[in-house]
């Protein structure tokens, strides 16, 4: 139970960190992140929390992939013509 | 024998920022603008980390020349997996005049001091787009160079590098020590995650004043003016084919 609490906090901090690079801005991201965590405030079932953590980790992986692709595309369109 | 890899990284204005020119045309606005590691240098850092993961490289060192904020860039490199970093401290005034020629002289000295086997760097920085530092450093060190690398392999004691050239790909073999510059397709850099950034704070970061290197920092060329690209003119809408043909005739294209 306690370790899950620290897992959730770690996930939240990680996502906040990722939010700094969010295309629509940090404030936009933070607001939505807070909302989505808050909406699961009442969840107490250990297995359900586990599933939510997995979902959160999936979202952070997706964000990393999004940033990588965005950067790659920007560089490609700037430096590599007609390809 | 595992190799020691030195990676050079530059702190540049973030690729996603809309760059603005200063009203006096002396340069671009950098104050209060998001900066990050040059994306091509990020690729170089990633390649070094992969070389270590595949046991080709032993120790990884990152180096950056510039003002104090460069340490953030070095921390990012450390968070990605570099072992230790060297910050060559340059004052803001000197940095404004610093050109690839000066940087390559410093990098050459660092590479010799650290007994690096490979100097890895991005093919160019996205701020000045010079594409000179790697080449000049190789010349100053009298090391072979493999620029625009899209694949790097170790073959015996040599490095086998695939280069992106205009006509396609070129594969060359270079002896170490060598300078290699990274092209876009070399790899996909990993993200510096929060836990790794925290861990990177404990990694060693040496600070050395640029005066230690005895490099003459006087500029070798002068920037006359920096200007915005011309703004694209707005188009017109035409109602009929006749009007279109008329306009085209007016413009002298038909």
Coordinates of N, CA and C in Angstrom, one line a residue, chain B residues 16 27 48 53 87 91 100 108 118 139 188 202 204 235 238:
Chain B
X16 N 12.1 24.0 -31.1 CA 10.7 24.3 -31.2 C 10.4 25.8 -31.0
X27 N 22.2 40.0 -33.9 CA 22.1 38.6 -33.6 C 20.6 38.2 -33.3
X48 N 27.2 7.3 -28.3 CA 28.2 7.0 -27.3 C 27.7 6.1 -26.2
X53 N 27.0 0.5 -24.0 CA 26.1 -0.6 -23.7 C 26.6 -1.9 -24.4
X87 N 33.2 21.1 -18.3 CA 32.6 22.4 -18.8 C 33.8 23.4 -19.0
X91 N 33.1 33.3 -20.8 CA 32.3 34.4 -20.4 C 31.3 34.7 -21.5
X100 N 33.3 28.3 -34.6 CA 33.8 26.9 -34.6 C 35.3 26.7 -34.6
X108 N 40.2 20.0 -29.5 CA 41.4 19.3 -29.8 C 42.2 19.1 -28.6
X118 N 37.9 8.3 -29.5 CA 36.9 8.8 -30.5 C 36.3 10.1 -30.0
X139 N 41.2 18.1 -38.3 CA 42.4 18.7 -38.9 C 43.4 19.1 -37.9
X188 N 17.9 7.0 -32.5 CA 16.8 7.8 -31.9 C 17.2 8.1 -30.5
X202 N 24.8 13.6 -9.3 CA 25.9 13.1 -8.5 C 27.1 12.8 -9.4
X204 N 30.4 13.4 -11.8 CA 31.3 14.5 -11.7 C 31.3 15.4 -12.9
X235 N -1.4 35.9 -51.2 CA -1.9 35.7 -52.6 C -3.3 36.4 -52.8
X238 N -8.9 34.6 -57.4 CA -9.5 35.1 -58.7 C -10.9 34.4 -58.8

